[in-house]
């Protein structure tokens, strides 16, 4: 019913840039927050950036000043502009949405995309 699809990952050299995109589709009643998480091999999944329905943003300290999250509230899309990429940014990046699906229940639920690989290497 609800799915999140990411795109934009790939291989980039240190100092380069990538822009990740995520589209939420399906039977959605309301979306609260959307965001990006990442997980490197052997590491826990961590929050990279999030943006609320009111436009408030939150960033991991490691990406502040380099990454920018934005959102299209009409199209239910979220973006992550990643600049000045470092090798330590290498991870699988997952789109996340906190939303209420359409239906009889009106309960907030977390949905996840399939992930997109970002590799920063020379």
PDB file of C-alpha atoms in Angstrom:
ATOM      1  CA  UNK A   1       0.000   0.000   0.000  1.00  0.00           C
ATOM      2  CA  UNK A   2       2.718   2.451   0.989  1.00  0.00           C
ATOM      3  CA  UNK A   3       6.191   2.424  -0.430  1.00  0.00           C
ATOM      4  CA  UNK A   4       9.251   4.618  -0.381  1.00  0.00           C
ATOM      5  CA  UNK A   5      11.640   4.530  -3.317  1.00  0.00           C
ATOM      6  CA  UNK A   6      15.112   6.075  -3.194  1.00  0.00           C
ATOM      7  CA  UNK A   7      17.357   7.072  -6.041  1.00  0.00           C
ATOM      8  CA  UNK A   8      20.544   9.014  -6.644  1.00  0.00           C
ATOM      9  CA  UNK A   9      23.176   6.886  -4.973  1.00  0.00           C
ATOM     10  CA  UNK A  10      26.422   5.933  -6.615  1.00  0.00           C
ATOM     11  CA  UNK A  11      30.181   6.213  -6.587  1.00  0.00           C
ATOM     12  CA  UNK A  12      31.754   9.606  -6.049  1.00  0.00           C
ATOM     13  CA  UNK A  13      35.228  10.893  -5.275  1.00  0.00           C
ATOM     14  CA  UNK A  14      36.021  12.603  -1.979  1.00  0.00           C
ATOM     15  CA  UNK A  15      34.884  16.197  -2.088  1.00  0.00           C
ATOM     16  CA  UNK A  16      32.198  15.417  -4.622  1.00  0.00           C
ATOM     17  CA  UNK A  17      28.448  15.741  -4.392  1.00  0.00           C
ATOM     18  CA  UNK A  18      25.372  13.570  -4.710  1.00  0.00           C
ATOM     19  CA  UNK A  19      21.677  14.262  -4.442  1.00  0.00           C
ATOM     20  CA  UNK A  20      19.416  11.558  -3.081  1.00  0.00           C
ATOM     21  CA  UNK A  21      15.708  11.521  -3.776  1.00  0.00           C
ATOM     22  CA  UNK A  22      12.873   9.626  -2.148  1.00  0.00           C
ATOM     23  CA  UNK A  23       9.246   9.427  -3.170  1.00  0.00           C
ATOM     24  CA  UNK A  24       6.487   8.154  -0.910  1.00  0.00           C
ATOM     25  CA  UNK A  25       3.488   6.712  -2.677  1.00  0.00           C
ATOM     26  CA  UNK A  26       0.373   4.701  -1.959  1.00  0.00           C
ATOM     27  CA  UNK A  27      -2.562   5.210   0.365  1.00  0.00           C
ATOM     28  CA  UNK A  28      -1.284   7.847   2.750  1.00  0.00           C
ATOM     29  CA  UNK A  29      -3.466   9.822   5.117  1.00  0.00           C
ATOM     30  CA  UNK A  30      -0.810  12.118   6.503  1.00  0.00           C
ATOM     31  CA  UNK A  31       2.966  12.397   6.695  1.00  0.00           C
ATOM     32  CA  UNK A  32       4.643  13.838   9.737  1.00  0.00           C
ATOM     33  CA  UNK A  33       8.401  13.616   9.343  1.00  0.00           C
ATOM     34  CA  UNK A  34      10.617  12.330   6.574  1.00  0.00           C
ATOM     35  CA  UNK A  35      14.296  11.683   6.794  1.00  0.00           C
ATOM     36  CA  UNK A  36      17.412   9.842   5.829  1.00  0.00           C
ATOM     37  CA  UNK A  37      19.307   7.192   7.736  1.00  0.00           C
ATOM     38  CA  UNK A  38      22.478   5.394   6.792  1.00  0.00           C
ATOM     39  CA  UNK A  39      24.181   2.178   7.747  1.00  0.00           C
ATOM     40  CA  UNK A  40      27.773   1.249   7.067  1.00  0.00           C
ATOM     41  CA  UNK A  41      29.005  -2.359   7.236  1.00  0.00           C
ATOM     42  CA  UNK A  42      29.348  -3.459  10.836  1.00  0.00           C
ATOM     43  CA  UNK A  43      27.773  -0.253  12.115  1.00  0.00           C
ATOM     44  CA  UNK A  44      24.392   0.630  13.530  1.00  0.00           C
ATOM     45  CA  UNK A  45      21.893   2.509  11.444  1.00  0.00           C
ATOM     46  CA  UNK A  46      22.080   6.199  12.273  1.00  0.00           C
ATOM     47  CA  UNK A  47      20.013   9.261  11.577  1.00  0.00           C
ATOM     48  CA  UNK A  48      21.544  11.533   8.967  1.00  0.00           C
ATOM     49  CA  UNK A  49      18.873  14.194   8.581  1.00  0.00           C
ATOM     50  CA  UNK A  50      15.163  14.639   9.163  1.00  0.00           C
ATOM     51  CA  UNK A  51      12.548  17.232   8.362  1.00  0.00           C
ATOM     52  CA  UNK A  52       9.136  17.645   9.961  1.00  0.00           C
ATOM     53  CA  UNK A  53       5.838  18.692   8.454  1.00  0.00           C
ATOM     54  CA  UNK A  54       6.562  22.178   9.747  1.00  0.00           C
ATOM     55  CA  UNK A  55       9.943  22.353   8.049  1.00  0.00           C
ATOM     56  CA  UNK A  56      12.078  21.891  11.136  1.00  0.00           C
ATOM     57  CA  UNK A  57      15.297  20.045  10.349  1.00  0.00           C
ATOM     58  CA  UNK A  58      17.679  17.922  12.337  1.00  0.00           C
ATOM     59  CA  UNK A  59      21.145  16.776  11.261  1.00  0.00           C
ATOM     60  CA  UNK A  60      23.759  14.447  12.577  1.00  0.00           C
ATOM     61  CA  UNK A  61      26.770  16.394  13.801  1.00  0.00           C
ATOM     62  CA  UNK A  62      28.977  14.634  11.284  1.00  0.00           C
ATOM     63  CA  UNK A  63      27.070  16.064   8.312  1.00  0.00           C
ATOM     64  CA  UNK A  64      26.141  19.546   9.505  1.00  0.00           C
ATOM     65  CA  UNK A  65      27.256  22.161   7.028  1.00  0.00           C
ATOM     66  CA  UNK A  66      27.703  19.596   4.273  1.00  0.00           C
ATOM     67  CA  UNK A  67      24.283  17.970   3.819  1.00  0.00           C
ATOM     68  CA  UNK A  68      20.943  19.660   3.261  1.00  0.00           C
ATOM     69  CA  UNK A  69      17.562  17.996   3.551  1.00  0.00           C
ATOM     70  CA  UNK A  70      14.536  19.380   1.749  1.00  0.00           C
ATOM     71  CA  UNK A  71      10.990  18.261   1.133  1.00  0.00           C
ATOM     72  CA  UNK A  72       8.234  18.627  -1.406  1.00  0.00           C
ATOM     73  CA  UNK A  73       5.086  18.548   0.708  1.00  0.00           C
ATOM     74  CA  UNK A  74       2.777  18.291  -2.285  1.00  0.00           C
ATOM     75  CA  UNK A  75       4.515  15.415  -4.034  1.00  0.00           C
ATOM     76  CA  UNK A  76       5.517  13.589  -0.838  1.00  0.00           C
ATOM     77  CA  UNK A  77       9.180  13.661  -1.735  1.00  0.00           C
ATOM     78  CA  UNK A  78      12.282  14.256   0.312  1.00  0.00           C
ATOM     79  CA  UNK A  79      15.779  15.045  -0.898  1.00  0.00           C
ATOM     80  CA  UNK A  80      19.249  14.956   0.545  1.00  0.00           C
ATOM     81  CA  UNK A  81      21.876  17.154  -1.046  1.00  0.00           C
ATOM     82  CA  UNK A  82      25.287  15.849  -0.034  1.00  0.00           C
ATOM     83  CA  UNK A  83      28.305  18.058  -0.618  1.00  0.00           C
ATOM     84  CA  UNK A  84      31.960  17.726   0.350  1.00  0.00           C
ATOM     85  CA  UNK A  85      31.572  13.988   0.653  1.00  0.00           C
ATOM     86  CA  UNK A  86      34.071  12.040   2.709  1.00  0.00           C
ATOM     87  CA  UNK A  87      35.005   8.353   2.662  1.00  0.00           C
ATOM     88  CA  UNK A  88      33.335   7.965   6.047  1.00  0.00           C
ATOM     89  CA  UNK A  89      30.036   8.904   4.398  1.00  0.00           C
ATOM     90  CA  UNK A  90      30.108   5.562   2.588  1.00  0.00           C
ATOM     91  CA  UNK A  91      26.992   3.631   3.569  1.00  0.00           C
ATOM     92  CA  UNK A  92      23.613   2.435   2.447  1.00  0.00           C
ATOM     93  CA  UNK A  93      21.225   5.347   2.768  1.00  0.00           C
ATOM     94  CA  UNK A  94      17.612   4.677   3.668  1.00  0.00           C
ATOM     95  CA  UNK A  95      14.639   6.941   3.280  1.00  0.00           C
ATOM     96  CA  UNK A  96      12.240   7.012   6.212  1.00  0.00           C
ATOM     97  CA  UNK A  97       8.762   8.412   6.663  1.00  0.00           C
ATOM     98  CA  UNK A  98       6.647   8.725   9.780  1.00  0.00           C
ATOM     99  CA  UNK A  99       3.103   8.634   8.472  1.00  0.00           C
ATOM    100  CA  UNK A 100      -0.487   7.547   8.922  1.00  0.00           C
ATOM    101  CA  UNK A 101      -1.652   5.136   6.213  1.00  0.00           C
ATOM    102  CA  UNK A 102      -5.156   5.455   4.874  1.00  0.00           C
ATOM    103  CA  UNK A 103      -7.635   3.038   6.404  1.00  0.00           C
ATOM    104  CA  UNK A 104      -9.658   2.406   9.512  1.00  0.00           C
ATOM    105  CA  UNK A 105      -6.696   2.818  11.829  1.00  0.00           C
ATOM    106  CA  UNK A 106      -5.233   6.254  12.384  1.00  0.00           C
ATOM    107  CA  UNK A 107      -1.879   5.362  13.827  1.00  0.00           C
ATOM    108  CA  UNK A 108       1.583   6.684  13.098  1.00  0.00           C
ATOM    109  CA  UNK A 109       3.858   4.146  11.453  1.00  0.00           C
ATOM    110  CA  UNK A 110       7.425   4.125  10.180  1.00  0.00           C
ATOM    111  CA  UNK A 111       8.085   3.167   6.576  1.00  0.00           C
ATOM    112  CA  UNK A 112      11.443   2.526   4.978  1.00  0.00           C
ATOM    113  CA  UNK A 113      12.840   2.528   1.497  1.00  0.00           C
ATOM    114  CA  UNK A 114      14.961  -0.258   0.089  1.00  0.00           C
ATOM    115  CA  UNK A 115      18.181   1.704   0.458  1.00  0.00           C
ATOM    116  CA  UNK A 116      20.627   3.180  -2.001  1.00  0.00           C
ATOM    117  CA  UNK A 117      24.386   2.690  -1.886  1.00  0.00           C
ATOM    118  CA  UNK A 118      26.649   5.701  -1.560  1.00  0.00           C
ATOM    119  CA  UNK A 119      30.348   5.025  -1.972  1.00  0.00           C
ATOM    120  CA  UNK A 120      32.931   7.772  -1.530  1.00  0.00           C
ATOM    121  CA  UNK A 121      36.316   6.640  -2.743  1.00  0.00           C
ATOM    122  CA  UNK A 122      39.201   7.791  -4.870  1.00  0.00           C
TER     123      UNK A 122
END
